[in-house]
PDB file of C-alpha atoms in Angstrom:
ATOM      1  CA  UNK O   1      -9.252  15.722  -3.342  1.00 31.00           C
ATOM      2  CA  UNK O   2      -7.524  16.001  -6.707  1.00 37.00           C
ATOM      3  CA  UNK O   3      -4.573  18.061  -7.786  1.00 37.00           C
ATOM      4  CA  UNK O   4      -2.648  18.506 -11.025  1.00 41.00           C
ATOM      5  CA  UNK O   5       0.893  19.749 -11.622  1.00 46.00           C
ATOM      6  CA  UNK O   6       0.782  20.767 -15.264  1.00 43.00           C
ATOM      7  CA  UNK O   7       0.263  17.519 -17.112  1.00 48.00           C
ATOM      8  CA  UNK O   8       2.974  15.770 -15.132  1.00 63.00           C
ATOM      9  CA  UNK O   9       1.036  14.103 -12.319  1.00 58.00           C
ATOM     10  CA  UNK O  10      -2.560  13.638 -11.246  1.00 55.00           C
ATOM     11  CA  UNK O  11      -3.554  12.267  -7.850  1.00 58.00           C
ATOM     12  CA  UNK O  12      -6.924  10.920  -6.746  1.00 51.00           C
ATOM     13  CA  UNK O  13      -7.959  10.432  -3.135  1.00 55.00           C
ATOM     14  CA  UNK O  14     -10.722   7.929  -2.385  1.00 52.00           C
ATOM     15  CA  UNK O  15     -12.422   7.781   1.005  1.00 57.00           C
ATOM     16  CA  UNK O  16     -12.253   4.085   1.945  1.00 63.00           C
ATOM     17  CA  UNK O  17     -14.046   4.116   5.272  1.00 63.00           C
ATOM     18  CA  UNK O  18     -17.516   4.101   3.724  1.00 59.00           C
ATOM     19  CA  UNK O  19     -18.531   0.757   5.195  1.00 61.00           C
ATOM     20  CA  UNK O  20     -22.075   1.619   6.213  1.00 64.00           C
ATOM     21  CA  UNK O  21     -24.932  -0.086   4.399  1.00 69.00           C
ATOM     22  CA  UNK O  22     -26.752   2.246   2.020  1.00 70.00           C
ATOM     23  CA  UNK O  23     -28.434   2.234  -1.365  1.00 72.00           C
ATOM     24  CA  UNK O  24     -25.076   3.193  -2.858  1.00 68.00           C
ATOM     25  CA  UNK O  25     -23.219   0.571  -0.818  1.00 66.00           C
ATOM     26  CA  UNK O  26     -25.495  -2.427  -0.123  1.00 62.00           C
ATOM     27  CA  UNK O  27     -22.587  -4.797   0.649  1.00 68.00           C
ATOM     28  CA  UNK O  28     -20.986  -2.375   3.139  1.00 70.00           C
ATOM     29  CA  UNK O  29     -17.763  -2.158   1.185  1.00 68.00           C
ATOM     30  CA  UNK O  30     -14.902   0.201   1.957  1.00 66.00           C
ATOM     31  CA  UNK O  31     -16.110   2.443  -0.852  1.00 75.00           C
ATOM     32  CA  UNK O  32     -19.525   3.066  -2.408  1.00 74.00           C
ATOM     33  CA  UNK O  33     -20.368   2.652  -6.073  1.00 80.00           C
ATOM     34  CA  UNK O  34     -20.811   6.352  -6.763  1.00 81.00           C
ATOM     35  CA  UNK O  35     -17.306   7.187  -5.645  1.00 80.00           C
ATOM     36  CA  UNK O  36     -15.873   4.150  -7.434  1.00 80.00           C
ATOM     37  CA  UNK O  37     -17.445   5.346 -10.686  1.00 84.00           C
ATOM     38  CA  UNK O  38     -16.080   8.854 -10.066  1.00 84.00           C
ATOM     39  CA  UNK O  39     -12.593   7.405  -9.660  1.00 84.00           C
ATOM     40  CA  UNK O  40     -12.881   5.390 -12.881  1.00 86.00           C
ATOM     41  CA  UNK O  41     -14.070   8.372 -14.897  1.00 89.00           C
ATOM     42  CA  UNK O  42     -11.565  10.820 -13.431  1.00 87.00           C
ATOM     43  CA  UNK O  43      -8.580   8.509 -13.867  1.00 88.00           C
ATOM     44  CA  UNK O  44      -9.594   7.836 -17.453  1.00 88.00           C
ATOM     45  CA  UNK O  45      -9.884  11.590 -18.031  1.00 88.00           C
ATOM     46  CA  UNK O  46      -6.420  12.144 -16.553  1.00 87.00           C
ATOM     47  CA  UNK O  47      -4.937   9.761 -19.100  1.00 84.00           C
ATOM     48  CA  UNK O  48      -6.793  11.501 -21.908  1.00 86.00           C
ATOM     49  CA  UNK O  49      -5.401  14.810 -20.641  1.00 87.00           C
ATOM     50  CA  UNK O  50      -1.899  13.409 -21.071  1.00 86.00           C
ATOM     51  CA  UNK O  51      -0.846  13.032 -17.434  1.00 88.00           C
ATOM     52  CA  UNK O  52       2.576  11.372 -17.221  1.00 89.00           C
ATOM     53  CA  UNK O  53       1.819   9.836 -13.826  1.00 93.00           C
ATOM     54  CA  UNK O  54      -1.393   8.789 -12.124  1.00 92.00           C
ATOM     55  CA  UNK O  55      -1.435   8.225  -8.352  1.00 92.00           C
ATOM     56  CA  UNK O  56      -4.388   6.780  -6.442  1.00 89.00           C
ATOM     57  CA  UNK O  57      -4.430   7.187  -2.675  1.00 86.00           C
ATOM     58  CA  UNK O  58      -6.854   5.782  -0.143  1.00 84.00           C
ATOM     59  CA  UNK O  59      -6.813   4.702   3.488  1.00 81.00           C
ATOM     60  CA  UNK O  60      -7.589   0.996   3.862  1.00 84.00           C
ATOM     61  CA  UNK O  61      -4.975  -1.138   2.043  1.00 91.00           C
ATOM     62  CA  UNK O  62      -5.429  -3.977  -0.403  1.00 92.00           C
ATOM     63  CA  UNK O  63      -1.751  -4.993  -0.070  1.00 95.00           C
ATOM     64  CA  UNK O  64      -0.078  -4.843   3.327  1.00 93.00           C
ATOM     65  CA  UNK O  65       2.304  -6.676   5.654  1.00 91.00           C
ATOM     66  CA  UNK O  66      -0.335  -6.722   8.382  1.00 89.00           C
ATOM     67  CA  UNK O  67      -3.825  -8.110   8.630  1.00 88.00           C
ATOM     68  CA  UNK O  68      -6.392  -5.542   7.450  1.00 88.00           C
ATOM     69  CA  UNK O  69      -5.853  -6.145   3.733  1.00 89.00           C
ATOM     70  CA  UNK O  70      -6.871  -9.813   3.951  1.00 93.00           C
ATOM     71  CA  UNK O  71      -9.247  -9.773   6.908  1.00 90.00           C
ATOM     72  CA  UNK O  72     -11.475  -6.697   7.011  1.00 84.00           C
ATOM     73  CA  UNK O  73     -14.780  -7.552   5.366  1.00 85.00           C
ATOM     74  CA  UNK O  74     -15.336  -4.082   3.898  1.00 79.00           C
ATOM     75  CA  UNK O  75     -11.964  -4.319   2.142  1.00 81.00           C
ATOM     76  CA  UNK O  76     -12.728  -7.806   0.803  1.00 82.00           C
ATOM     77  CA  UNK O  77     -15.954  -6.552  -0.786  1.00 82.00           C
ATOM     78  CA  UNK O  78     -14.061  -3.995  -2.874  1.00 83.00           C
ATOM     79  CA  UNK O  79     -10.457  -5.260  -3.129  1.00 86.00           C
ATOM     80  CA  UNK O  80     -10.851  -6.921  -6.547  1.00 89.00           C
ATOM     81  CA  UNK O  81     -12.558  -3.805  -7.937  1.00 86.00           C
ATOM     82  CA  UNK O  82      -9.717  -1.612  -6.660  1.00 87.00           C
ATOM     83  CA  UNK O  83      -6.965  -3.842  -8.027  1.00 92.00           C
ATOM     84  CA  UNK O  84      -8.693  -4.225 -11.382  1.00 91.00           C
ATOM     85  CA  UNK O  85      -9.371  -0.486 -11.611  1.00 89.00           C
ATOM     86  CA  UNK O  86      -5.765   0.442 -10.877  1.00 91.00           C
ATOM     87  CA  UNK O  87      -4.451  -2.094 -13.375  1.00 94.00           C
ATOM     88  CA  UNK O  88      -6.821  -1.466 -16.266  1.00 91.00           C
ATOM     89  CA  UNK O  89      -6.727   2.341 -16.014  1.00 88.00           C
ATOM     90  CA  UNK O  90      -2.939   2.581 -15.861  1.00 91.00           C
ATOM     91  CA  UNK O  91      -2.474   3.845 -12.310  1.00 93.00           C
ATOM     92  CA  UNK O  92       1.254   3.988 -11.575  1.00 95.00           C
ATOM     93  CA  UNK O  93       1.384   4.166  -7.775  1.00 95.00           C
ATOM     94  CA  UNK O  94      -1.203   3.476  -5.072  1.00 94.00           C
ATOM     95  CA  UNK O  95      -0.600   5.127  -1.684  1.00 92.00           C
ATOM     96  CA  UNK O  96      -2.302   3.356   1.223  1.00 89.00           C
ATOM     97  CA  UNK O  97      -2.548   3.624   5.014  1.00 82.00           C
ATOM     98  CA  UNK O  98      -4.289   1.998   7.995  1.00 81.00           C
ATOM     99  CA  UNK O  99      -1.766  -0.846   8.497  1.00 85.00           C
ATOM    100  CA  UNK O 100       1.205   0.886  10.097  1.00 79.00           C
ATOM    101  CA  UNK O 101       4.109  -0.996   8.550  1.00 83.00           C
ATOM    102  CA  UNK O 102       6.623  -0.459   5.781  1.00 85.00           C
ATOM    103  CA  UNK O 103       5.238  -1.816   2.516  1.00 92.00           C
ATOM    104  CA  UNK O 104       6.175  -1.571  -1.132  1.00 94.00           C
ATOM    105  CA  UNK O 105       4.953  -4.178  -3.580  1.00 96.00           C
ATOM    106  CA  UNK O 106       6.633  -5.293  -6.738  1.00 96.00           C
ATOM    107  CA  UNK O 107       4.940  -4.191  -9.951  1.00 97.00           C
ATOM    108  CA  UNK O 108       1.607  -6.046  -9.784  1.00 97.00           C
ATOM    109  CA  UNK O 109      -0.893  -6.821 -12.513  1.00 97.00           C
ATOM    110  CA  UNK O 110      -4.500  -7.772 -11.884  1.00 96.00           C
ATOM    111  CA  UNK O 111      -5.215 -11.501 -11.834  1.00 96.00           C
ATOM    112  CA  UNK O 112      -8.673 -12.982 -11.171  1.00 94.00           C
ATOM    113  CA  UNK O 113      -7.100 -16.412 -10.665  1.00 91.00           C
ATOM    114  CA  UNK O 114      -5.753 -16.069  -7.115  1.00 94.00           C
ATOM    115  CA  UNK O 115      -6.883 -14.848  -3.710  1.00 94.00           C
ATOM    116  CA  UNK O 116      -4.627 -11.775  -3.898  1.00 95.00           C
ATOM    117  CA  UNK O 117      -6.020 -10.645  -7.264  1.00 95.00           C
ATOM    118  CA  UNK O 118      -2.436  -9.798  -8.134  1.00 96.00           C
ATOM    119  CA  UNK O 119       0.526 -11.331  -9.924  1.00 97.00           C
ATOM    120  CA  UNK O 120       4.106 -10.082 -10.135  1.00 97.00           C
ATOM    121  CA  UNK O 121       5.066  -8.520 -13.443  1.00 97.00           C
ATOM    122  CA  UNK O 122       8.472  -9.541 -14.775  1.00 95.00           C
ATOM    123  CA  UNK O 123       9.835  -6.059 -15.395  1.00 95.00           C
ATOM    124  CA  UNK O 124      13.153  -4.912 -16.740  1.00 95.00           C
ATOM    125  CA  UNK O 125      15.130  -2.967 -14.128  1.00 95.00           C
ATOM    126  CA  UNK O 126      17.921  -0.409 -14.293  1.00 96.00           C
ATOM    127  CA  UNK O 127      19.888   1.777 -11.904  1.00 96.00           C
ATOM    128  CA  UNK O 128      19.306   5.523 -11.964  1.00 95.00           C
ATOM    129  CA  UNK O 129      21.597   7.430  -9.605  1.00 94.00           C
ATOM    130  CA  UNK O 130      22.186   4.179  -7.755  1.00 95.00           C
ATOM    131  CA  UNK O 131      18.488   3.398  -7.250  1.00 96.00           C
ATOM    132  CA  UNK O 132      16.811   0.418  -8.907  1.00 95.00           C
ATOM    133  CA  UNK O 133      13.892   1.425 -11.143  1.00 96.00           C
ATOM    134  CA  UNK O 134      11.230  -0.696 -12.829  1.00 96.00           C
ATOM    135  CA  UNK O 135      11.390   0.214 -16.518  1.00 96.00           C
ATOM    136  CA  UNK O 136       8.084   0.832 -18.321  1.00 96.00           C
ATOM    137  CA  UNK O 137       5.994  -1.368 -15.994  1.00 96.00           C
ATOM    138  CA  UNK O 138       2.477  -2.285 -17.009  1.00 95.00           C
ATOM    139  CA  UNK O 139       1.568  -3.065 -13.406  1.00 96.00           C
ATOM    140  CA  UNK O 140       1.022  -1.003 -10.276  1.00 97.00           C
ATOM    141  CA  UNK O 141       3.205  -0.333  -7.213  1.00 97.00           C
ATOM    142  CA  UNK O 142       1.390  -0.203  -3.839  1.00 96.00           C
ATOM    143  CA  UNK O 143       3.039   1.532  -0.866  1.00 95.00           C
ATOM    144  CA  UNK O 144       2.546   2.151   2.857  1.00 90.00           C
ATOM    145  CA  UNK O 145       5.223   4.328   4.523  1.00 84.00           C
ATOM    146  CA  UNK O 146       4.594   2.856   7.998  1.00 74.00           C
ATOM    147  CA  UNK O 147       3.688   5.502  10.591  1.00 71.00           C
ATOM    148  CA  UNK O 148       4.507   9.097  11.466  1.00 66.00           C
ATOM    149  CA  UNK O 149       2.684   8.666  14.759  1.00 64.00           C
ATOM    150  CA  UNK O 150       2.970   6.360  17.749  1.00 68.00           C
ATOM    151  CA  UNK O 151       1.032   3.272  16.605  1.00 71.00           C
ATOM    152  CA  UNK O 152       2.693   0.352  14.815  1.00 75.00           C
ATOM    153  CA  UNK O 153       1.554  -3.021  13.437  1.00 82.00           C
ATOM    154  CA  UNK O 154       3.790  -6.068  13.131  1.00 86.00           C
ATOM    155  CA  UNK O 155       4.565  -7.649   9.740  1.00 88.00           C
ATOM    156  CA  UNK O 156       2.775 -10.870  10.644  1.00 91.00           C
ATOM    157  CA  UNK O 157       3.054 -12.787   7.346  1.00 93.00           C
ATOM    158  CA  UNK O 158       6.858 -12.873   7.500  1.00 91.00           C
ATOM    159  CA  UNK O 159       6.524 -15.044  10.608  1.00 90.00           C
ATOM    160  CA  UNK O 160       4.642 -17.793   8.764  1.00 94.00           C
ATOM    161  CA  UNK O 161       1.119 -19.185   8.504  1.00 96.00           C
ATOM    162  CA  UNK O 162       1.074 -20.696  12.004  1.00 94.00           C
ATOM    163  CA  UNK O 163       1.855 -17.320  13.545  1.00 91.00           C
ATOM    164  CA  UNK O 164      -0.751 -15.586  11.370  1.00 93.00           C
ATOM    165  CA  UNK O 165      -3.453 -18.017  12.506  1.00 93.00           C
ATOM    166  CA  UNK O 166      -2.408 -17.530  16.129  1.00 90.00           C
ATOM    167  CA  UNK O 167      -2.623 -13.742  16.161  1.00 89.00           C
ATOM    168  CA  UNK O 168      -5.506 -13.418  13.667  1.00 91.00           C
ATOM    169  CA  UNK O 169      -7.742 -16.531  13.875  1.00 93.00           C
ATOM    170  CA  UNK O 170      -9.894 -15.244  11.002  1.00 94.00           C
ATOM    171  CA  UNK O 171      -6.865 -15.791   8.745  1.00 95.00           C
ATOM    172  CA  UNK O 172      -6.408 -19.449   9.670  1.00 95.00           C
ATOM    173  CA  UNK O 173      -7.239 -20.352   6.052  1.00 96.00           C
ATOM    174  CA  UNK O 174      -3.788 -19.120   5.041  1.00 95.00           C
ATOM    175  CA  UNK O 175      -1.526 -22.160   4.853  1.00 95.00           C
ATOM    176  CA  UNK O 176       2.204 -21.912   4.251  1.00 96.00           C
ATOM    177  CA  UNK O 177       1.837 -21.921   0.458  1.00 97.00           C
ATOM    178  CA  UNK O 178      -0.709 -19.105   0.497  1.00 97.00           C
ATOM    179  CA  UNK O 179       1.351 -17.091   2.978  1.00 97.00           C
ATOM    180  CA  UNK O 180       4.489 -17.564   0.873  1.00 97.00           C
ATOM    181  CA  UNK O 181       2.640 -16.335  -2.222  1.00 97.00           C
ATOM    182  CA  UNK O 182       1.452 -13.224  -0.374  1.00 97.00           C
ATOM    183  CA  UNK O 183       4.991 -12.501   0.808  1.00 97.00           C
ATOM    184  CA  UNK O 184       6.283 -12.897  -2.767  1.00 97.00           C
ATOM    185  CA  UNK O 185       4.265  -9.869  -3.905  1.00 97.00           C
ATOM    186  CA  UNK O 186       6.425  -7.406  -1.937  1.00 96.00           C
ATOM    187  CA  UNK O 187       9.849  -5.887  -2.403  1.00 95.00           C
ATOM    188  CA  UNK O 188       9.677  -4.664   1.193  1.00 92.00           C
ATOM    189  CA  UNK O 189       7.118  -5.700   3.825  1.00 90.00           C
ATOM    190  CA  UNK O 190       8.339  -5.270   7.359  1.00 85.00           C
ATOM    191  CA  UNK O 191       8.036  -3.517  10.689  1.00 75.00           C
ATOM    192  CA  UNK O 192      11.415  -1.844  11.271  1.00 68.00           C
ATOM    193  CA  UNK O 193      10.570  -1.191  14.903  1.00 68.00           C
ATOM    194  CA  UNK O 194      11.930  -4.414  16.425  1.00 68.00           C
ATOM    195  CA  UNK O 195      10.370  -3.881  19.831  1.00 66.00           C
ATOM    196  CA  UNK O 196      10.143  -6.940  22.073  1.00 70.00           C
ATOM    197  CA  UNK O 197       6.486  -5.999  22.493  1.00 70.00           C
ATOM    198  CA  UNK O 198       5.768  -7.627  19.136  1.00 68.00           C
ATOM    199  CA  UNK O 199       6.406 -11.026  20.677  1.00 70.00           C
ATOM    200  CA  UNK O 200       2.967 -10.676  22.282  1.00 68.00           C
ATOM    201  CA  UNK O 201       1.315  -7.700  20.549  1.00 66.00           C
ATOM    202  CA  UNK O 202       0.985  -7.555  16.766  1.00 72.00           C
ATOM    203  CA  UNK O 203      -1.173  -4.436  16.409  1.00 65.00           C
ATOM    204  CA  UNK O 204      -1.698  -1.043  18.012  1.00 64.00           C
ATOM    205  CA  UNK O 205       1.736  -1.117  19.611  1.00 61.00           C
ATOM    206  CA  UNK O 206       2.237   2.388  20.991  1.00 62.00           C
ATOM    207  CA  UNK O 207       5.767   3.740  20.864  1.00 64.00           C
ATOM    208  CA  UNK O 208       7.447   7.042  20.044  1.00 63.00           C
ATOM    209  CA  UNK O 209      11.023   5.990  19.308  1.00 70.00           C
ATOM    210  CA  UNK O 210      10.667   4.832  15.711  1.00 74.00           C
ATOM    211  CA  UNK O 211       8.660   6.634  13.043  1.00 81.00           C
ATOM    212  CA  UNK O 212       8.759   6.873   9.248  1.00 81.00           C
ATOM    213  CA  UNK O 213       7.865   9.031   6.297  1.00 87.00           C
ATOM    214  CA  UNK O 214       8.094   8.813   2.515  1.00 91.00           C
ATOM    215  CA  UNK O 215       9.431  11.257  -0.062  1.00 93.00           C
ATOM    216  CA  UNK O 216       8.178  10.988  -3.647  1.00 94.00           C
ATOM    217  CA  UNK O 217      10.311  12.672  -6.298  1.00 94.00           C
ATOM    218  CA  UNK O 218       8.584  13.006  -9.658  1.00 94.00           C
ATOM    219  CA  UNK O 219       9.982  14.055 -13.025  1.00 93.00           C
ATOM    220  CA  UNK O 220       8.550  13.618 -16.502  1.00 91.00           C
ATOM    221  CA  UNK O 221      10.170  10.177 -16.790  1.00 93.00           C
ATOM    222  CA  UNK O 222      10.843   8.946 -13.248  1.00 95.00           C
ATOM    223  CA  UNK O 223       8.928   8.397 -10.012  1.00 96.00           C
ATOM    224  CA  UNK O 224      11.231   7.738  -7.031  1.00 96.00           C
ATOM    225  CA  UNK O 225      10.010   6.455  -3.667  1.00 95.00           C
ATOM    226  CA  UNK O 226      12.236   7.004  -0.617  1.00 95.00           C
ATOM    227  CA  UNK O 227      11.354   5.598   2.826  1.00 92.00           C
ATOM    228  CA  UNK O 228      13.010   7.341   5.790  1.00 92.00           C
ATOM    229  CA  UNK O 229      13.303   6.233   9.411  1.00 85.00           C
ATOM    230  CA  UNK O 230      13.177   8.747  12.270  1.00 83.00           C
ATOM    231  CA  UNK O 231      14.667   7.376  15.482  1.00 80.00           C
ATOM    232  CA  UNK O 232      15.050   8.767  18.986  1.00 76.00           C
ATOM    233  CA  UNK O 233      12.970   9.148  22.132  1.00 71.00           C
ATOM    234  CA  UNK O 234      10.997  12.389  21.952  1.00 66.00           C
ATOM    235  CA  UNK O 235      10.307  12.057  25.694  1.00 67.00           C
ATOM    236  CA  UNK O 236      14.012  11.843  26.492  1.00 67.00           C
ATOM    237  CA  UNK O 237      16.648  14.316  25.379  1.00 69.00           C
ATOM    238  CA  UNK O 238      14.829  15.133  22.152  1.00 68.00           C
ATOM    239  CA  UNK O 239      17.645  14.106  19.838  1.00 78.00           C
ATOM    240  CA  UNK O 240      16.387  12.345  16.713  1.00 79.00           C
ATOM    241  CA  UNK O 241      18.134  10.981  13.632  1.00 86.00           C
ATOM    242  CA  UNK O 242      16.761  10.631  10.115  1.00 89.00           C
ATOM    243  CA  UNK O 243      18.025   7.747   7.975  1.00 90.00           C
ATOM    244  CA  UNK O 244      17.193   6.715   4.412  1.00 93.00           C
ATOM    245  CA  UNK O 245      15.949   3.151   4.748  1.00 90.00           C
ATOM    246  CA  UNK O 246      14.788   2.112   1.286  1.00 92.00           C
ATOM    247  CA  UNK O 247      14.700   3.571  -2.223  1.00 95.00           C
ATOM    248  CA  UNK O 248      13.052   2.365  -5.404  1.00 95.00           C
ATOM    249  CA  UNK O 249      11.598   3.881  -8.513  1.00 96.00           C
ATOM    250  CA  UNK O 250       9.723   3.636 -11.773  1.00 97.00           C
ATOM    251  CA  UNK O 251      11.100   4.793 -15.090  1.00 96.00           C
ATOM    252  CA  UNK O 252       9.193   5.529 -18.284  1.00 93.00           C
ATOM    253  CA  UNK O 253      11.569   5.567 -21.234  1.00 81.00           C
TER     254      UNK O 253
END
């Protein structure tokens, strides 16, 4: 799917569940080569068309507070390509899913020198209507607005490398230094639902009391990201409250 609002914003949706071996995808990556080439060409064309903002959205995340981004083999096959593509082609925001937690990275630039393929850009910041904005970033902001359904994943990395290895043995290679570096890439990486269930269950925790959504407000010069919490038991009296939890933005002067 692709849509265009004048020349203000262009969005590209990649299907990242294509992990079946085929001639187009011999390594069983999250995306095949044909679609990757389409994305490269279309994003480049959007810039040539003069789009102010370019947004790439796909399902399986390359930056997340939970485990899929660093564990799933199909993501690992393609994660460097995705990060490099977004960086080199000037994507502004990447919208992700799959890991149901609240995630917003700092402005990240592609780096082939570390396991994350990302490094934090030292951006200038300013307040616009009380919200901190990155000013003229070169890098990319990656977001996950948690869940609008009933399934939540814990933010495992915030609990340290020992906890990560306990709940996801395949990630036992992540020592404290590596885990700290991963955590440093995010402005927000958490699971706001503080259920006691997360003491034993880090993924697929089913609940209906705490959900989230994101609102993206786009002008010619600003891109604002608002995360909202929706709280209340839909199986009880039906009363629910909506609260703004986090705001951030990007500004192009």
